[in-house]
PDB file of C-alpha atoms in Angstrom:
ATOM      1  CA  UNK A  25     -27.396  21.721 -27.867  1.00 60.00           C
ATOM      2  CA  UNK A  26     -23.918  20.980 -26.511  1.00 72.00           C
ATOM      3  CA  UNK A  27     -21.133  22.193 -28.392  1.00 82.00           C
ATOM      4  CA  UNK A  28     -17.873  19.647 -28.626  1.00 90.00           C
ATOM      5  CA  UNK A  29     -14.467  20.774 -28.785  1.00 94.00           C
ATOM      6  CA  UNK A  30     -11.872  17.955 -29.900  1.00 97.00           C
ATOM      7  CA  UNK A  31      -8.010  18.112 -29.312  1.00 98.00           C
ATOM      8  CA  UNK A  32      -5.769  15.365 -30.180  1.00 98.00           C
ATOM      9  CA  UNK A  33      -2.348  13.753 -28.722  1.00 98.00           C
ATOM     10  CA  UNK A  34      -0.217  11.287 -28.223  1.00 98.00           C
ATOM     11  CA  UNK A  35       1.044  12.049 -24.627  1.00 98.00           C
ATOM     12  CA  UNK A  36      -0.931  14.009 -21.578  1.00 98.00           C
ATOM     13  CA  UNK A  37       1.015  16.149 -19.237  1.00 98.00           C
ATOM     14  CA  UNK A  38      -0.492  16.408 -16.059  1.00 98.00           C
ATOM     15  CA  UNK A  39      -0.680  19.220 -13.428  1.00 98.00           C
ATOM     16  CA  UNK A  40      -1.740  18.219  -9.889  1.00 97.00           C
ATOM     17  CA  UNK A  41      -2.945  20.657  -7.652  1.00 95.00           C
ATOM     18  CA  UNK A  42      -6.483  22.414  -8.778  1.00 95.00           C
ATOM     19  CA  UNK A  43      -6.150  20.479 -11.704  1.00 98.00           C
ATOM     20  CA  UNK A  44      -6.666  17.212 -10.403  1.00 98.00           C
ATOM     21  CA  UNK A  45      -6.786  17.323  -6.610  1.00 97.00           C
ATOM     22  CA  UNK A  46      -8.312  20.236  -5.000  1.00 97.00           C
ATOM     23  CA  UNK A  47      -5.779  21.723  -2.495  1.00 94.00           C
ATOM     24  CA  UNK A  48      -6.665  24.779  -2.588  1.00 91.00           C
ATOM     25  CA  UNK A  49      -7.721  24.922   1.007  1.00 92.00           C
ATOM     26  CA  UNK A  50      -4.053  23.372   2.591  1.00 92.00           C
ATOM     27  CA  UNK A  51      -2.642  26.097   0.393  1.00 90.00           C
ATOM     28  CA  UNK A  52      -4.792  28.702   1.744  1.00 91.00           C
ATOM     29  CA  UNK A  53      -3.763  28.344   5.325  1.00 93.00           C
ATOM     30  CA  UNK A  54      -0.096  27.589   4.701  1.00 91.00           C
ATOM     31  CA  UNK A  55       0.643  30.847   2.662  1.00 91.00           C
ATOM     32  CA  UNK A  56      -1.894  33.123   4.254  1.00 94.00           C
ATOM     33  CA  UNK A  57       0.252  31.867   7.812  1.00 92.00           C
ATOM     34  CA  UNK A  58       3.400  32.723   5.734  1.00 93.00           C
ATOM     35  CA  UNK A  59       2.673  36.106   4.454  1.00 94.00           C
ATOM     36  CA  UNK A  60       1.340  37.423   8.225  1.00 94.00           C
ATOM     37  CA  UNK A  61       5.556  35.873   9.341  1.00 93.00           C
ATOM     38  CA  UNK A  62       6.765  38.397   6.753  1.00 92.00           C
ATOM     39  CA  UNK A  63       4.344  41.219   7.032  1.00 93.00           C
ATOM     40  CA  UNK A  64       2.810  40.421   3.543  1.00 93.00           C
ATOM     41  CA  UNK A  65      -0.515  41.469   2.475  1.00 93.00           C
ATOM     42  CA  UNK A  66      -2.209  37.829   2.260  1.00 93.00           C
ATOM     43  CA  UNK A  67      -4.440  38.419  -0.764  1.00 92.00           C
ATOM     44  CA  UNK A  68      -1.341  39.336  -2.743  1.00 90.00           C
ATOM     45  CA  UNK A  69       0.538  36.437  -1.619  1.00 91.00           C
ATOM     46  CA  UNK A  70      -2.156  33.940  -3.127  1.00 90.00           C
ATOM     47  CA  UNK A  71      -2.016  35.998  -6.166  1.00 87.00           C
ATOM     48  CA  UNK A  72       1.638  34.672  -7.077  1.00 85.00           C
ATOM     49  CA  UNK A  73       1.932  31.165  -5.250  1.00 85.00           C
ATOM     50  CA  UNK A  74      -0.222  29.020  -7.410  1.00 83.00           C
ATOM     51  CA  UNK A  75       1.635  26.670 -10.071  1.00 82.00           C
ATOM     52  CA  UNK A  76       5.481  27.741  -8.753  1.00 86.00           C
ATOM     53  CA  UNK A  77       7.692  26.016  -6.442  1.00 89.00           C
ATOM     54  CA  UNK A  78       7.213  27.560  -2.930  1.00 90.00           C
ATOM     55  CA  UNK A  79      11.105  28.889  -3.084  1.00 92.00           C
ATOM     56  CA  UNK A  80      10.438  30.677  -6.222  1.00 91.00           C
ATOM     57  CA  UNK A  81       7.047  32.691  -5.142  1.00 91.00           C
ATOM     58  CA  UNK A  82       9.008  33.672  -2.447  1.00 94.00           C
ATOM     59  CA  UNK A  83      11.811  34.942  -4.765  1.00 93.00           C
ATOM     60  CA  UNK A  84       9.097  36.876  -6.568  1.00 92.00           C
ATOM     61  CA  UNK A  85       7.841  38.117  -3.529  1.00 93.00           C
ATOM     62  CA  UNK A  86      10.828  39.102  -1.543  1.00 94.00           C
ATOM     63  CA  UNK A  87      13.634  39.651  -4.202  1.00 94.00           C
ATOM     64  CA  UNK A  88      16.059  40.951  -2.010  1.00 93.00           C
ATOM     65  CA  UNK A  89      15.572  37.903   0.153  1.00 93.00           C
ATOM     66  CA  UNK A  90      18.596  35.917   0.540  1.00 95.00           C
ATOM     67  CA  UNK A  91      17.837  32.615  -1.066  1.00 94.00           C
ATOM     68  CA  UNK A  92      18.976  30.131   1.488  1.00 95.00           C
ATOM     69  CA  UNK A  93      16.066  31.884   3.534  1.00 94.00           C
ATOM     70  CA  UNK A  94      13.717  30.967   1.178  1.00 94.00           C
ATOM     71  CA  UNK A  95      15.131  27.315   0.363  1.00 93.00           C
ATOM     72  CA  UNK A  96      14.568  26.910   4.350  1.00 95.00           C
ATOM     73  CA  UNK A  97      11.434  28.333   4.492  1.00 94.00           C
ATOM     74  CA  UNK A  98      10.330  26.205   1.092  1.00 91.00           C
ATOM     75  CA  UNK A  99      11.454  23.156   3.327  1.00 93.00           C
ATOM     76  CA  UNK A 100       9.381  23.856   6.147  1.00 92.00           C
ATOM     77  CA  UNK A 101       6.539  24.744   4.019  1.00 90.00           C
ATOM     78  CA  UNK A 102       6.625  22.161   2.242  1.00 90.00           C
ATOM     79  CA  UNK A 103       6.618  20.004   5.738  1.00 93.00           C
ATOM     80  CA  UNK A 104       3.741  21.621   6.604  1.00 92.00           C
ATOM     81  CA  UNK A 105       1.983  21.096   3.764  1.00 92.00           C
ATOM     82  CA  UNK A 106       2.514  17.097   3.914  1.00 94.00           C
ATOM     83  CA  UNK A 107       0.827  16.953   7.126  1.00 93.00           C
ATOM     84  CA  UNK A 108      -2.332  18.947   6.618  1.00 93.00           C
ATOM     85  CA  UNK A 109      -4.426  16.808   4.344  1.00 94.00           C
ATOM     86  CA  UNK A 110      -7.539  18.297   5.755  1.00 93.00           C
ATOM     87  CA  UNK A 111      -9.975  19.757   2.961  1.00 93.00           C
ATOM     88  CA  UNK A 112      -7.683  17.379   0.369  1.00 96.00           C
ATOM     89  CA  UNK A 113     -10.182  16.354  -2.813  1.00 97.00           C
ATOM     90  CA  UNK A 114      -9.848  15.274  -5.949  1.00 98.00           C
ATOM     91  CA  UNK A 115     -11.416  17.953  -8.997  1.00 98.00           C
ATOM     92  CA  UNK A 116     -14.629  16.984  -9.919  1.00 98.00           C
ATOM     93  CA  UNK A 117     -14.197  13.858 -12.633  1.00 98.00           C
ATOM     94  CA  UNK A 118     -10.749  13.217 -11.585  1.00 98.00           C
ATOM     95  CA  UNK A 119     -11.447   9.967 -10.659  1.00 98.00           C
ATOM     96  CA  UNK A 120     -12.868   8.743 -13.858  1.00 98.00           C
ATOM     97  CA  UNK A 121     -10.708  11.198 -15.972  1.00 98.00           C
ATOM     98  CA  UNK A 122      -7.772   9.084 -14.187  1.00 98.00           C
ATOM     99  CA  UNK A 123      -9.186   5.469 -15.511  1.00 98.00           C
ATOM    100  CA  UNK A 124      -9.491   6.403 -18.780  1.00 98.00           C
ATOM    101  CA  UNK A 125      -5.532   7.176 -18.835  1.00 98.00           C
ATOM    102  CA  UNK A 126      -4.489   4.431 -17.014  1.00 96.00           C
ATOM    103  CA  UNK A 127      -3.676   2.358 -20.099  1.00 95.00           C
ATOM    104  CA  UNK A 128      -2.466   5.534 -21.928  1.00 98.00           C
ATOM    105  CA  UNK A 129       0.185   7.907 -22.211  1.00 98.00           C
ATOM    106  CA  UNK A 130       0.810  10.543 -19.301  1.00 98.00           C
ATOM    107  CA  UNK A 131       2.799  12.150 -16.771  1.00 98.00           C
ATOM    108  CA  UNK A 132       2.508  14.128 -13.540  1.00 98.00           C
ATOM    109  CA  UNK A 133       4.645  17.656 -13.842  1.00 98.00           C
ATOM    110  CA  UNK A 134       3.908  19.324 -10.106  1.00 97.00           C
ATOM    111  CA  UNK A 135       5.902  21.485  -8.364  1.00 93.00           C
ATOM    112  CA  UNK A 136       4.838  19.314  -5.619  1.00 94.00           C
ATOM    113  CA  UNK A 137       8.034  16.870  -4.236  1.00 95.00           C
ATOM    114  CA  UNK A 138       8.104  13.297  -3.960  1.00 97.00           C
ATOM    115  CA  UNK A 139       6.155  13.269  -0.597  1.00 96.00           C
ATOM    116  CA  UNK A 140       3.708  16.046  -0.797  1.00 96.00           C
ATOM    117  CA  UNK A 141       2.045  14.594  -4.629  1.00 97.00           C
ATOM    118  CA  UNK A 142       2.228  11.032  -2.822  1.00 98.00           C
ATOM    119  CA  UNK A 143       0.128  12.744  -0.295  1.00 97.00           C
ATOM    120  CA  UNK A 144      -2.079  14.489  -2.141  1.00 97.00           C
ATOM    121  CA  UNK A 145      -2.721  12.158  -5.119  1.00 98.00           C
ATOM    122  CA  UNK A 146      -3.337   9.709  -2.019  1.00 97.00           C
ATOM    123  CA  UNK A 147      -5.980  11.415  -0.171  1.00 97.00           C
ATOM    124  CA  UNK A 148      -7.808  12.241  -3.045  1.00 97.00           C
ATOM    125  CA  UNK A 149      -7.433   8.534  -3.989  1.00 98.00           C
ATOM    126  CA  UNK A 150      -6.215   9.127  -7.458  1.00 98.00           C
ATOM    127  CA  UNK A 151      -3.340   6.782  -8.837  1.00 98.00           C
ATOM    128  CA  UNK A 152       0.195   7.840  -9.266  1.00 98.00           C
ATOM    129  CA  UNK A 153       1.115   8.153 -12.883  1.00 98.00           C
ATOM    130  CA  UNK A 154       3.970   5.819 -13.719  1.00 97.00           C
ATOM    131  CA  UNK A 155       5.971   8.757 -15.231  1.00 98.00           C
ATOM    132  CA  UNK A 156       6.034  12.071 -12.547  1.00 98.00           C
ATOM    133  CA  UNK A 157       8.357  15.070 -12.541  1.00 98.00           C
ATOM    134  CA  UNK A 158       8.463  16.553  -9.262  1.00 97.00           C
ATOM    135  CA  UNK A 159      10.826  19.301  -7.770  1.00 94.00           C
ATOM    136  CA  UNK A 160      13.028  17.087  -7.415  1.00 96.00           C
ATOM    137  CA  UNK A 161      13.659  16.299 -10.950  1.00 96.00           C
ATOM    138  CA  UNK A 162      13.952  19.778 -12.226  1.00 96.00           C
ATOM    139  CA  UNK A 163      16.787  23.122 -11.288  1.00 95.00           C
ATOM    140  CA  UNK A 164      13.894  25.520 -12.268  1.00 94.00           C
ATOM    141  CA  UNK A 165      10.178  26.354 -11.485  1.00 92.00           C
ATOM    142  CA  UNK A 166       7.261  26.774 -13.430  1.00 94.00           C
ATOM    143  CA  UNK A 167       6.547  29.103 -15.708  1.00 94.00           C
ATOM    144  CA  UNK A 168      10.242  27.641 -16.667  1.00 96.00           C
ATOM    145  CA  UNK A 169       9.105  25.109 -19.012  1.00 98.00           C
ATOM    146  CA  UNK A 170      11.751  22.191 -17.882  1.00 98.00           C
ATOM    147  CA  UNK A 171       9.321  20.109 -16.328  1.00 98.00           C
ATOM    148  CA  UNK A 172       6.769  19.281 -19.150  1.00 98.00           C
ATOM    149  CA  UNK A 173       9.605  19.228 -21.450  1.00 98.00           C
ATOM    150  CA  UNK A 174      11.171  16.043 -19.725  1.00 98.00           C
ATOM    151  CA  UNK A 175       7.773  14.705 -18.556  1.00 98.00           C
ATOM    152  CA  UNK A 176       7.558  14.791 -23.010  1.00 98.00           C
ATOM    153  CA  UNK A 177      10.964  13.415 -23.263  1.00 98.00           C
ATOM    154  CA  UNK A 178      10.540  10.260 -20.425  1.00 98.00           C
ATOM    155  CA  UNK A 179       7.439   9.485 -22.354  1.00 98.00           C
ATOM    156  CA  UNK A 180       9.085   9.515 -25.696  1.00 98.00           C
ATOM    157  CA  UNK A 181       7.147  11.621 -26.947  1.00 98.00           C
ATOM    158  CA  UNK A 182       7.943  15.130 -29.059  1.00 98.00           C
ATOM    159  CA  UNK A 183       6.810  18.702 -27.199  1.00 98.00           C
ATOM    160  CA  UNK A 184       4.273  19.421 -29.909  1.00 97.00           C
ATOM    161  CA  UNK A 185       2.555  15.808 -29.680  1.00 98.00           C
ATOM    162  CA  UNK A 186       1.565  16.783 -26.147  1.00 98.00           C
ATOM    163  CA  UNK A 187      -1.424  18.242 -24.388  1.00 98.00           C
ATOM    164  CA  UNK A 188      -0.914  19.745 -20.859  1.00 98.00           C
ATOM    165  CA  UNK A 189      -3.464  20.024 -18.262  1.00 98.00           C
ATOM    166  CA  UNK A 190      -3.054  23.095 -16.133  1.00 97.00           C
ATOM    167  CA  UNK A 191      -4.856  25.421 -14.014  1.00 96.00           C
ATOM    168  CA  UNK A 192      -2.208  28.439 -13.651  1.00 94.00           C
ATOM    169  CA  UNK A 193      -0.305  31.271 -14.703  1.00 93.00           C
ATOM    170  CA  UNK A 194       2.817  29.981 -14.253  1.00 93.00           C
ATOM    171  CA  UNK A 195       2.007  26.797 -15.623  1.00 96.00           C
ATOM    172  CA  UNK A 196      -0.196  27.672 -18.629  1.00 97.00           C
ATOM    173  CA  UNK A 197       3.084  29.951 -19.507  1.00 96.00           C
ATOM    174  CA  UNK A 198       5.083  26.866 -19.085  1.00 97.00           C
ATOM    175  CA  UNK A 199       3.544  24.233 -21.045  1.00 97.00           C
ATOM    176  CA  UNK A 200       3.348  27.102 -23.843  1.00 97.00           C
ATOM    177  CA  UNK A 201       6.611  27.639 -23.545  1.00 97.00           C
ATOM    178  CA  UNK A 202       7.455  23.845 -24.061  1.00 98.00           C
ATOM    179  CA  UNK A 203       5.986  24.017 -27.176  1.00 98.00           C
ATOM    180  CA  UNK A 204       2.540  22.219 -26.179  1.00 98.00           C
ATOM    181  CA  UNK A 205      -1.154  23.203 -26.135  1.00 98.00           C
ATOM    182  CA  UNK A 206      -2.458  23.456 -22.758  1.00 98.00           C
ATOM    183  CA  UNK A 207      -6.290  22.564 -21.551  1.00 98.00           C
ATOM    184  CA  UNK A 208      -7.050  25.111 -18.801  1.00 97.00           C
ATOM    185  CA  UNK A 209      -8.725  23.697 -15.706  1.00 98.00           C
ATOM    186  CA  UNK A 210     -11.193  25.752 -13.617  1.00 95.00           C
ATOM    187  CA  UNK A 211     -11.923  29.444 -12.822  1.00 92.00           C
ATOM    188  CA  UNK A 212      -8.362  30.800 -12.721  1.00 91.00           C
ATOM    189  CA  UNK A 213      -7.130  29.420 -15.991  1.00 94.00           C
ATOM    190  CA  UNK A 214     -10.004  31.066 -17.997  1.00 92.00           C
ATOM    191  CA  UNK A 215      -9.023  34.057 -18.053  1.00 90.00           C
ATOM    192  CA  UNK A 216      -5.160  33.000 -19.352  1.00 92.00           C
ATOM    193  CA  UNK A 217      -6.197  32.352 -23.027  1.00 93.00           C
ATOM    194  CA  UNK A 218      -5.430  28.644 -22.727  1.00 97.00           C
ATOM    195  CA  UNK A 219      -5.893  26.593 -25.913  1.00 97.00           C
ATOM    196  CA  UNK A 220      -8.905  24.999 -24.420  1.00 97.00           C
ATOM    197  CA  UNK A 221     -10.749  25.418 -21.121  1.00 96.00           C
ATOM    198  CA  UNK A 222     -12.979  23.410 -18.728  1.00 97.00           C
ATOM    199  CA  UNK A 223     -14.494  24.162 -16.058  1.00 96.00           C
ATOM    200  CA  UNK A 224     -13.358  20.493 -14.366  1.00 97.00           C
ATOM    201  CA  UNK A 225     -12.554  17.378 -15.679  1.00 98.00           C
ATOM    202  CA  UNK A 226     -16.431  16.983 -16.006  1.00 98.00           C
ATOM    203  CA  UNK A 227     -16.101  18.534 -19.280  1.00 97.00           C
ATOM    204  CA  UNK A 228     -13.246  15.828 -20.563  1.00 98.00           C
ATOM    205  CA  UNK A 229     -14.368  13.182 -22.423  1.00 97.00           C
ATOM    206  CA  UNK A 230     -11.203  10.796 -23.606  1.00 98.00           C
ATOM    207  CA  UNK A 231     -11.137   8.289 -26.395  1.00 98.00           C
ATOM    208  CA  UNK A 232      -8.084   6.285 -27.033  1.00 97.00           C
ATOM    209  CA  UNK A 233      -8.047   5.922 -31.183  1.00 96.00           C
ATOM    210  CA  UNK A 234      -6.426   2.697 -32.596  1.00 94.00           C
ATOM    211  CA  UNK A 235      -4.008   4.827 -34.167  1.00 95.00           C
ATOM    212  CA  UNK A 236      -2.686   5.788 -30.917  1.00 95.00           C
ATOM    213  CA  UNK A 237      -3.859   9.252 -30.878  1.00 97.00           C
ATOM    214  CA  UNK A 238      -5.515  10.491 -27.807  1.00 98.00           C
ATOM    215  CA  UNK A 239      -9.084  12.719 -28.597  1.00 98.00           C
ATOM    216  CA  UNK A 240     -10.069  14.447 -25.665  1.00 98.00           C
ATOM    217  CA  UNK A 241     -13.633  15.871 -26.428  1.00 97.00           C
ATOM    218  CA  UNK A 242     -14.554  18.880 -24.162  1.00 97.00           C
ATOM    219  CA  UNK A 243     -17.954  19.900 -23.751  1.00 95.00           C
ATOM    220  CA  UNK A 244     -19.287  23.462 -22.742  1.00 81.00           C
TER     221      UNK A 244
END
């Protein structure tokens, strides 16, 4: 028998990559390119970059690095990124996960910018929340928890009436560190202790309540 868990809402915070479009790939070759530049093992590289601004895993990584180095490098990064759309999916039940908000309550809180989450939320043919915090609208990176706290506040909503979907470290920390409960998405955020976890959006069953409350039932 399948066993339901059921977490309520009134406002959905959204992660983008590996949570709802598969990037993983585009990240792959863009950091593994970066971390042969600087003479970085590779497989510790990918163990910091997911979920952070690219400026701040470099931070982390080189923290004697001047930062206008890494603001430059972020920018061309980020450049590269746009461009390579190759591998570019949405998770599994994205699509369907997406419909069910559309009428809804919810946000997009990437570290993406403006024109890499129009990218990527475009070739994995998912639609652009009305309400999305990018780098652009924030001074700080995830785990920093600025970003879900004004994706909460342009939706009117209060921190702890908000359920975040995330897939990493850094963001799992953040949205707990808004104040929210977070829904884990895929391999890497099991092991993180999230408040919930799912394997993809598969598992995510949502039911808007007349109330206004948002149920999303998760199934094993």
């Amino acid at each position: 028998m399948t066993a339901v868990t059921t977490l309520t809402a009134r406002a959905l915070l959204l992660d983008m990559d590996s949570t709802l479009v598969n990037s993983e790939a585009v990240v792959e070759r863009c950091w593994r390119r970066w971390a042969a530049e600087q003479g970085l093992d590779a497989d510790e590289v990918m163990t910091v970059v997911h979920g952070r601004q690219g400026w701040a895993t470099m931070a982390a990584l080189l923290p004697d690095r001047p930062m206008e180095r890494n603001m430059a490098d972020n920018r061309r990064m980020l450049a590269q990124e746009t461009s390579d759309m190759d591998g570019v999916v949405p998770v599994p039940g994205a699509p369907a996960f997406m419909t069910a908000l559309a009428r809804l309550p919810h946000a997009l809180v990437t570290s993406a910018d403006i024109a890499l989450s129009d990218a990527r939320m475009g070739a994995a043919g998912l639609p652009m929340p009305a309400v999305r915090i990018t780098a652009e609208s924030v001074s700080a990176s995830k785990p920093d928890p600025e970003g879900f706290l004004k994706g909460a506040a342009e939706l009117g909503f209060a921190p702890e009436d908000c359920l975040v979907f995330e897939d990493s470290e850094a963001g799992i920390e953040a949205g707990r560190a808004a104040g929210m409960r977070v829904i884990g998405v895929g391999d890497r955020a099991a092991a993180l202790a999230p408040t919930a976890h799912v394997r993809d959006l598969t598992q995510v069953r949502v039911e808007a309540r007349a109330d206004g409350v948002i149920a999303l039932h998760l199934t094993d």
